[in-house]
Amino acid sequence: MEHKNAYNFLIRKTSELGYHNLAEHIKNVGPLKIITSDMLFIKHLCKIIVGQQLSVASAAAIWNRTEKILDKNNYKKPSIVLDKKFRKAGLSRQKINYLNGIIFDQKLLNLSKKDLLKISKLEYEELLIIIKGIGPWSIDMSRLFYIGDPDIFSIPDLGLKNAHTKIFGKEDYNEDFYKVFSPFRSYMSLFMWRVLENENLSI
C-alpha cells in the first residue's frame, strides 16, 4: 500500500509545483515498488561496491562473475589466489581491497537484516561510513535497496543527476530541491531512474 500512497502523493505534489512533465511521466510509468535485497548483508555491500561508477549493464556482468566467487569462498583471510579470481572477474585492485575488507569483517558477517532494522538511520550511517569503499552514495543505496527506506534521494547519484537535467534543464540540482517530495523520496528516485532506464532498478 505504501507504493500506491507514494505514487498518488508524487503525482499530486509534482502537479502542484507545476512540474507537469514529471507528473505525466509518473502517471505513465505507474506505481513502482521498492525491491529490497534478500542477500546476506555482506554480499549486498559487495554488490554495491562492484556497481560503483559503472553502467547498469557492466555492473550486472561483473557482479554475476563476482557473486559466483563469493558463493564458493572458503578462505578465512585475504588470499592472492582469491584476489586473482576477483581480478579475472573484472574488478579493479581498489575494489578488490574493498571487498576483502567487507567479506572478512566478522562484525558485518554477524549482522542480519533484522538487526539492521532495529537501529536508527544515524547508527546505520555510522556503522557503514567507517568501511573502506563505502561512502554517502553507497549508504544511500543500501538504505533504499536493503532496508527499504522510503525517503532516500541520493544527490551524488549520477543517474539521478542526469535525469534531473533531462527533466528540469539547468534548474538547481540539490538536496533542497527534492525535500518537498519527502517522505517518499525513494519512490521519486525510482521514477527519476526510469527516465533513463527501461526497467525498475534494484541493488
PDB file of N, CA and C in Angstrom, residues 114-183:
ATOM      1  N   LYS A 114      17.372  -8.157  10.276  1.00  0.00           N
ATOM      2  CA  LYS A 114      16.585  -7.897  11.476  1.00  0.00           C
ATOM      3  C   LYS A 114      17.345  -6.988  12.437  1.00  0.00           C
ATOM      4  N   ASP A 115      18.642  -7.228  12.579  1.00  0.00           N
ATOM      5  CA  ASP A 115      19.487  -6.373  13.432  1.00  0.00           C
ATOM      6  C   ASP A 115      19.518  -4.949  12.898  1.00  0.00           C
ATOM      7  N   LEU A 116      19.677  -4.820  11.594  1.00  0.00           N
ATOM      8  CA  LEU A 116      19.826  -3.506  10.964  1.00  0.00           C
ATOM      9  C   LEU A 116      18.539  -2.690  11.019  1.00  0.00           C
ATOM     10  N   LEU A 117      17.410  -3.371  10.958  1.00  0.00           N
ATOM     11  CA  LEU A 117      16.127  -2.676  11.024  1.00  0.00           C
ATOM     12  C   LEU A 117      15.858  -2.083  12.405  1.00  0.00           C
ATOM     13  N   LYS A 118      16.582  -2.560  13.391  1.00  0.00           N
ATOM     14  CA  LYS A 118      16.377  -2.087  14.762  1.00  0.00           C
ATOM     15  C   LYS A 118      17.149  -0.804  15.065  1.00  0.00           C
ATOM     16  N   ILE A 119      18.161  -0.508  14.272  1.00  0.00           N
ATOM     17  CA  ILE A 119      18.992   0.661  14.583  1.00  0.00           C
ATOM     18  C   ILE A 119      18.504   1.895  13.831  1.00  0.00           C
ATOM     19  N   SER A 120      18.870   3.071  14.331  1.00  0.00           N
ATOM     20  CA  SER A 120      18.439   4.332  13.721  1.00  0.00           C
ATOM     21  C   SER A 120      19.199   4.574  12.417  1.00  0.00           C
ATOM     22  N   LYS A 121      18.695   5.515  11.649  1.00  0.00           N
ATOM     23  CA  LYS A 121      19.351   5.876  10.392  1.00  0.00           C
ATOM     24  C   LYS A 121      20.768   6.379  10.647  1.00  0.00           C
ATOM     25  N   LEU A 122      20.932   7.169  11.714  1.00  0.00           N
ATOM     26  CA  LEU A 122      22.253   7.695  12.055  1.00  0.00           C
ATOM     27  C   LEU A 122      23.203   6.566  12.448  1.00  0.00           C
ATOM     28  N   GLU A 123      22.725   5.628  13.254  1.00  0.00           N
ATOM     29  CA  GLU A 123      23.549   4.487  13.656  1.00  0.00           C
ATOM     30  C   GLU A 123      23.939   3.651  12.441  1.00  0.00           C
ATOM     31  N   TYR A 124      23.029   3.518  11.506  1.00  0.00           N
ATOM     32  CA  TYR A 124      23.289   2.771  10.273  1.00  0.00           C
ATOM     33  C   TYR A 124      24.402   3.442   9.473  1.00  0.00           C
ATOM     34  N   GLU A 125      24.319   4.763   9.354  1.00  0.00           N
ATOM     35  CA  GLU A 125      25.333   5.523   8.623  1.00  0.00           C
ATOM     36  C   GLU A 125      26.690   5.410   9.306  1.00  0.00           C
ATOM     37  N   GLU A 126      26.700   5.508  10.632  1.00  0.00           N
ATOM     38  CA  GLU A 126      27.956   5.427  11.389  1.00  0.00           C
ATOM     39  C   GLU A 126      28.585   4.046  11.276  1.00  0.00           C
ATOM     40  N   LEU A 127      27.748   3.027  11.170  1.00  0.00           N
ATOM     41  CA  LEU A 127      28.238   1.654  11.018  1.00  0.00           C
ATOM     42  C   LEU A 127      28.967   1.474   9.690  1.00  0.00           C
ATOM     43  N   LEU A 128      28.424   2.076   8.626  1.00  0.00           N
ATOM     44  CA  LEU A 128      28.956   1.843   7.287  1.00  0.00           C
ATOM     45  C   LEU A 128      30.044   2.817   6.849  1.00  0.00           C
ATOM     46  N   ILE A 129      29.983   4.055   7.321  1.00  0.00           N
ATOM     47  CA  ILE A 129      30.886   5.081   6.795  1.00  0.00           C
ATOM     48  C   ILE A 129      32.346   4.782   7.122  1.00  0.00           C
ATOM     49  N   ILE A 130      32.594   3.969   8.147  1.00  0.00           N
ATOM     50  CA  ILE A 130      33.982   3.637   8.532  1.00  0.00           C
ATOM     51  C   ILE A 130      34.561   2.513   7.663  1.00  0.00           C
ATOM     52  N   ILE A 131      33.724   1.894   6.823  1.00  0.00           N
ATOM     53  CA  ILE A 131      34.186   0.799   5.970  1.00  0.00           C
ATOM     54  C   ILE A 131      34.786   1.381   4.693  1.00  0.00           C
ATOM     55  N   LYS A 132      36.003   0.950   4.357  1.00  0.00           N
ATOM     56  CA  LYS A 132      36.654   1.443   3.154  1.00  0.00           C
ATOM     57  C   LYS A 132      35.826   1.103   1.917  1.00  0.00           C
ATOM     58  N   GLY A 133      35.626   2.098   1.076  1.00  0.00           N
ATOM     59  CA  GLY A 133      34.854   1.898  -0.144  1.00  0.00           C
ATOM     60  C   GLY A 133      33.387   2.257  -0.008  1.00  0.00           C
ATOM     61  N   ILE A 134      32.944   2.467   1.228  1.00  0.00           N
ATOM     62  CA  ILE A 134      31.544   2.832   1.470  1.00  0.00           C
ATOM     63  C   ILE A 134      31.453   4.318   1.799  1.00  0.00           C
ATOM     64  N   GLY A 135      30.827   5.075   0.911  1.00  0.00           N
ATOM     65  CA  GLY A 135      30.631   6.498   1.126  1.00  0.00           C
ATOM     66  C   GLY A 135      29.153   6.840   1.157  1.00  0.00           C
ATOM     67  N   PRO A 136      28.822   8.121   1.079  1.00  0.00           N
ATOM     68  CA  PRO A 136      27.410   8.543   1.136  1.00  0.00           C
ATOM     69  C   PRO A 136      26.512   7.876   0.098  1.00  0.00           C
ATOM     70  N   TRP A 137      26.991   7.750  -1.154  1.00  0.00           N
ATOM     71  CA  TRP A 137      26.168   7.113  -2.197  1.00  0.00           C
ATOM     72  C   TRP A 137      25.875   5.667  -1.844  1.00  0.00           C
ATOM     73  N   SER A 138      26.904   4.934  -1.420  1.00  0.00           N
ATOM     74  CA  SER A 138      26.736   3.515  -1.083  1.00  0.00           C
ATOM     75  C   SER A 138      25.776   3.334   0.087  1.00  0.00           C
ATOM     76  N   ILE A 139      25.876   4.218   1.061  1.00  0.00           N
ATOM     77  CA  ILE A 139      24.970   4.159   2.215  1.00  0.00           C
ATOM     78  C   ILE A 139      23.538   4.405   1.764  1.00  0.00           C
ATOM     79  N   ASP A 140      23.353   5.399   0.903  1.00  0.00           N
ATOM     80  CA  ASP A 140      22.012   5.692   0.381  1.00  0.00           C
ATOM     81  C   ASP A 140      21.427   4.494  -0.361  1.00  0.00           C
ATOM     82  N   MET A 141      22.233   3.882  -1.222  1.00  0.00           N
ATOM     83  CA  MET A 141      21.751   2.735  -1.992  1.00  0.00           C
ATOM     84  C   MET A 141      21.394   1.563  -1.076  1.00  0.00           C
ATOM     85  N   SER A 142      22.192   1.399  -0.031  1.00  0.00           N
ATOM     86  CA  SER A 142      21.933   0.324   0.923  1.00  0.00           C
ATOM     87  C   SER A 142      20.667   0.590   1.730  1.00  0.00           C
ATOM     88  N   ARG A 143      20.494   1.833   2.134  1.00  0.00           N
ATOM     89  CA  ARG A 143      19.273   2.196   2.864  1.00  0.00           C
ATOM     90  C   ARG A 143      18.023   1.946   2.008  1.00  0.00           C
ATOM     91  N   LEU A 144      18.143   2.279   0.741  1.00  0.00           N
ATOM     92  CA  LEU A 144      16.994   2.155  -0.154  1.00  0.00           C
ATOM     93  C   LEU A 144      16.723   0.694  -0.513  1.00  0.00           C
ATOM     94  N   PHE A 145      17.751  -0.006  -0.990  1.00  0.00           N
ATOM     95  CA  PHE A 145      17.542  -1.328  -1.571  1.00  0.00           C
ATOM     96  C   PHE A 145      17.763  -2.499  -0.618  1.00  0.00           C
ATOM     97  N   TYR A 146      18.243  -2.226   0.591  1.00  0.00           N
ATOM     98  CA  TYR A 146      18.370  -3.315   1.578  1.00  0.00           C
ATOM     99  C   TYR A 146      17.377  -3.128   2.723  1.00  0.00           C
ATOM    100  N   ILE A 147      17.320  -1.907   3.239  1.00  0.00           N
ATOM    101  CA  ILE A 147      16.410  -1.602   4.344  1.00  0.00           C
ATOM    102  C   ILE A 147      15.011  -1.275   3.833  1.00  0.00           C
ATOM    103  N   GLY A 148      14.948  -0.715   2.608  1.00  0.00           N
ATOM    104  CA  GLY A 148      13.644  -0.309   2.076  1.00  0.00           C
ATOM    105  C   GLY A 148      13.177   1.025   2.609  1.00  0.00           C
ATOM    106  N   ASP A 149      14.111   1.882   2.976  1.00  0.00           N
ATOM    107  CA  ASP A 149      13.784   3.225   3.473  1.00  0.00           C
ATOM    108  C   ASP A 149      13.034   3.980   2.375  1.00  0.00           C
ATOM    109  N   PRO A 150      11.835   4.483   2.658  1.00  0.00           N
ATOM    110  CA  PRO A 150      11.031   5.131   1.612  1.00  0.00           C
ATOM    111  C   PRO A 150      11.441   6.564   1.284  1.00  0.00           C
ATOM    112  N   ASP A 151      12.421   7.103   2.038  1.00  0.00           N
ATOM    113  CA  ASP A 151      12.707   8.536   1.905  1.00  0.00           C
ATOM    114  C   ASP A 151      14.185   8.820   1.622  1.00  0.00           C
ATOM    115  N   ILE A 152      14.726   8.175   0.601  1.00  0.00           N
ATOM    116  CA  ILE A 152      16.130   8.366   0.214  1.00  0.00           C
ATOM    117  C   ILE A 152      16.217   8.965  -1.186  1.00  0.00           C
ATOM    118  N   PHE A 153      16.931  10.082  -1.304  1.00  0.00           N
ATOM    119  CA  PHE A 153      17.244  10.637  -2.621  1.00  0.00           C
ATOM    120  C   PHE A 153      18.727  10.975  -2.595  1.00  0.00           C
ATOM    121  N   SER A 154      19.521  10.203  -3.328  1.00  0.00           N
ATOM    122  CA  SER A 154      20.977  10.319  -3.260  1.00  0.00           C
ATOM    123  C   SER A 154      21.497  11.342  -4.265  1.00  0.00           C
ATOM    124  N   ILE A 155      21.779  12.530  -3.774  1.00  0.00           N
ATOM    125  CA  ILE A 155      22.281  13.605  -4.631  1.00  0.00           C
ATOM    126  C   ILE A 155      23.564  13.217  -5.372  1.00  0.00           C
ATOM    127  N   PRO A 156      24.476  12.420  -4.774  1.00  0.00           N
ATOM    128  CA  PRO A 156      25.692  12.042  -5.518  1.00  0.00           C
ATOM    129  C   PRO A 156      25.440  11.111  -6.706  1.00  0.00           C
ATOM    130  N   ASP A 157      24.245  10.550  -6.837  1.00  0.00           N
ATOM    131  CA  ASP A 157      23.983   9.572  -7.892  1.00  0.00           C
ATOM    132  C   ASP A 157      23.949  10.234  -9.261  1.00  0.00           C
ATOM    133  N   LEU A 158      24.811   9.760 -10.156  1.00  0.00           N
ATOM    134  CA  LEU A 158      24.924  10.360 -11.489  1.00  0.00           C
ATOM    135  C   LEU A 158      23.656  10.165 -12.312  1.00  0.00           C
ATOM    136  N   GLY A 159      23.013   9.003 -12.152  1.00  0.00           N
ATOM    137  CA  GLY A 159      21.785   8.740 -12.891  1.00  0.00           C
ATOM    138  C   GLY A 159      20.684   9.717 -12.522  1.00  0.00           C
ATOM    139  N   LEU A 160      20.542   9.986 -11.225  1.00  0.00           N
ATOM    140  CA  LEU A 160      19.531  10.950 -10.783  1.00  0.00           C
ATOM    141  C   LEU A 160      19.859  12.350 -11.288  1.00  0.00           C
ATOM    142  N   LYS A 161      21.137  12.683 -11.278  1.00  0.00           N
ATOM    143  CA  LYS A 161      21.548  13.997 -11.775  1.00  0.00           C
ATOM    144  C   LYS A 161      21.229  14.135 -13.271  1.00  0.00           C
ATOM    145  N   ASN A 162      21.509  13.085 -14.034  1.00  0.00           N
ATOM    146  CA  ASN A 162      21.230  13.126 -15.482  1.00  0.00           C
ATOM    147  C   ASN A 162      19.728  13.196 -15.757  1.00  0.00           C
ATOM    148  N   ALA A 163      18.956  12.461 -14.964  1.00  0.00           N
ATOM    149  CA  ALA A 163      17.503  12.501 -15.130  1.00  0.00           C
ATOM    150  C   ALA A 163      16.967  13.887 -14.792  1.00  0.00           C
ATOM    151  N   HIS A 164      17.511  14.484 -13.743  1.00  0.00           N
ATOM    152  CA  HIS A 164      17.105  15.840 -13.334  1.00  0.00           C
ATOM    153  C   HIS A 164      17.373  16.828 -14.470  1.00  0.00           C
ATOM    154  N   THR A 165      18.570  16.722 -15.050  1.00  0.00           N
ATOM    155  CA  THR A 165      18.946  17.631 -16.140  1.00  0.00           C
ATOM    156  C   THR A 165      18.019  17.449 -17.338  1.00  0.00           C
ATOM    157  N   LYS A 166      17.655  16.208 -17.612  1.00  0.00           N
ATOM    158  CA  LYS A 166      16.769  15.917 -18.739  1.00  0.00           C
ATOM    159  C   LYS A 166      15.381  16.507 -18.522  1.00  0.00           C
ATOM    160  N   ILE A 167      14.921  16.497 -17.271  1.00  0.00           N
ATOM    161  CA  ILE A 167      13.577  16.986 -16.969  1.00  0.00           C
ATOM    162  C   ILE A 167      13.561  18.491 -16.731  1.00  0.00           C
ATOM    163  N   PHE A 168      14.522  18.961 -15.938  1.00  0.00           N
ATOM    164  CA  PHE A 168      14.482  20.353 -15.478  1.00  0.00           C
ATOM    165  C   PHE A 168      15.525  21.262 -16.115  1.00  0.00           C
ATOM    166  N   GLY A 169      16.381  20.733 -16.959  1.00  0.00           N
ATOM    167  CA  GLY A 169      17.404  21.560 -17.574  1.00  0.00           C
ATOM    168  C   GLY A 169      18.409  22.053 -16.548  1.00  0.00           C
ATOM    169  N   LYS A 170      18.618  23.352 -16.503  1.00  0.00           N
ATOM    170  CA  LYS A 170      19.633  23.938 -15.628  1.00  0.00           C
ATOM    171  C   LYS A 170      19.120  24.268 -14.231  1.00  0.00           C
ATOM    172  N   GLU A 171      17.886  23.876 -13.951  1.00  0.00           N
ATOM    173  CA  GLU A 171      17.324  24.107 -12.620  1.00  0.00           C
ATOM    174  C   GLU A 171      18.230  23.464 -11.570  1.00  0.00           C
ATOM    175  N   ASP A 172      18.408  24.157 -10.420  1.00  0.00           N
ATOM    176  CA  ASP A 172      19.327  23.678  -9.389  1.00  0.00           C
ATOM    177  C   ASP A 172      19.061  22.228  -8.999  1.00  0.00           C
ATOM    178  N   TYR A 173      20.143  21.456  -8.972  1.00  0.00           N
ATOM    179  CA  TYR A 173      20.071  20.054  -8.539  1.00  0.00           C
ATOM    180  C   TYR A 173      20.734  19.948  -7.171  1.00  0.00           C
ATOM    181  N   ASN A 174      19.923  19.839  -6.141  1.00  0.00           N
ATOM    182  CA  ASN A 174      20.469  19.767  -4.783  1.00  0.00           C
ATOM    183  C   ASN A 174      19.446  19.139  -3.836  1.00  0.00           C
ATOM    184  N   GLU A 175      19.871  18.945  -2.601  1.00  0.00           N
ATOM    185  CA  GLU A 175      19.032  18.307  -1.585  1.00  0.00           C
ATOM    186  C   GLU A 175      17.750  19.088  -1.347  1.00  0.00           C
ATOM    187  N   ASP A 176      17.877  20.414  -1.294  1.00  0.00           N
ATOM    188  CA  ASP A 176      16.713  21.257  -1.005  1.00  0.00           C
ATOM    189  C   ASP A 176      15.617  21.115  -2.064  1.00  0.00           C
ATOM    190  N   PHE A 177      16.036  20.944  -3.319  1.00  0.00           N
ATOM    191  CA  PHE A 177      15.070  20.839  -4.417  1.00  0.00           C
ATOM    192  C   PHE A 177      14.133  19.649  -4.207  1.00  0.00           C
ATOM    193  N   TYR A 178      14.665  18.566  -3.640  1.00  0.00           N
ATOM    194  CA  TYR A 178      13.883  17.333  -3.509  1.00  0.00           C
ATOM    195  C   TYR A 178      13.272  17.115  -2.130  1.00  0.00           C
ATOM    196  N   LYS A 179      13.515  18.039  -1.212  1.00  0.00           N
ATOM    197  CA  LYS A 179      12.930  17.901   0.132  1.00  0.00           C
ATOM    198  C   LYS A 179      11.407  17.890   0.094  1.00  0.00           C
ATOM    199  N   VAL A 180      10.845  18.584  -0.878  1.00  0.00           N
ATOM    200  CA  VAL A 180       9.373  18.681  -0.962  1.00  0.00           C
ATOM    201  C   VAL A 180       8.723  17.334  -1.249  1.00  0.00           C
ATOM    202  N   PHE A 181       9.507  16.355  -1.704  1.00  0.00           N
ATOM    203  CA  PHE A 181       8.952  15.043  -2.020  1.00  0.00           C
ATOM    204  C   PHE A 181       9.074  14.050  -0.861  1.00  0.00           C
ATOM    205  N   SER A 182       9.561  14.536   0.282  1.00  0.00           N
ATOM    206  CA  SER A 182       9.575  13.716   1.490  1.00  0.00           C
ATOM    207  C   SER A 182       8.132  13.550   1.964  1.00  0.00           C
ATOM    208  N   PRO A 183       7.711  12.387   2.456  1.00  0.00           N
ATOM    209  CA  PRO A 183       8.511  11.231   2.907  1.00  0.00           C
ATOM    210  C   PRO A 183       8.640  10.111   1.880  1.00  0.00           C
TER     211      PRO A 183
END
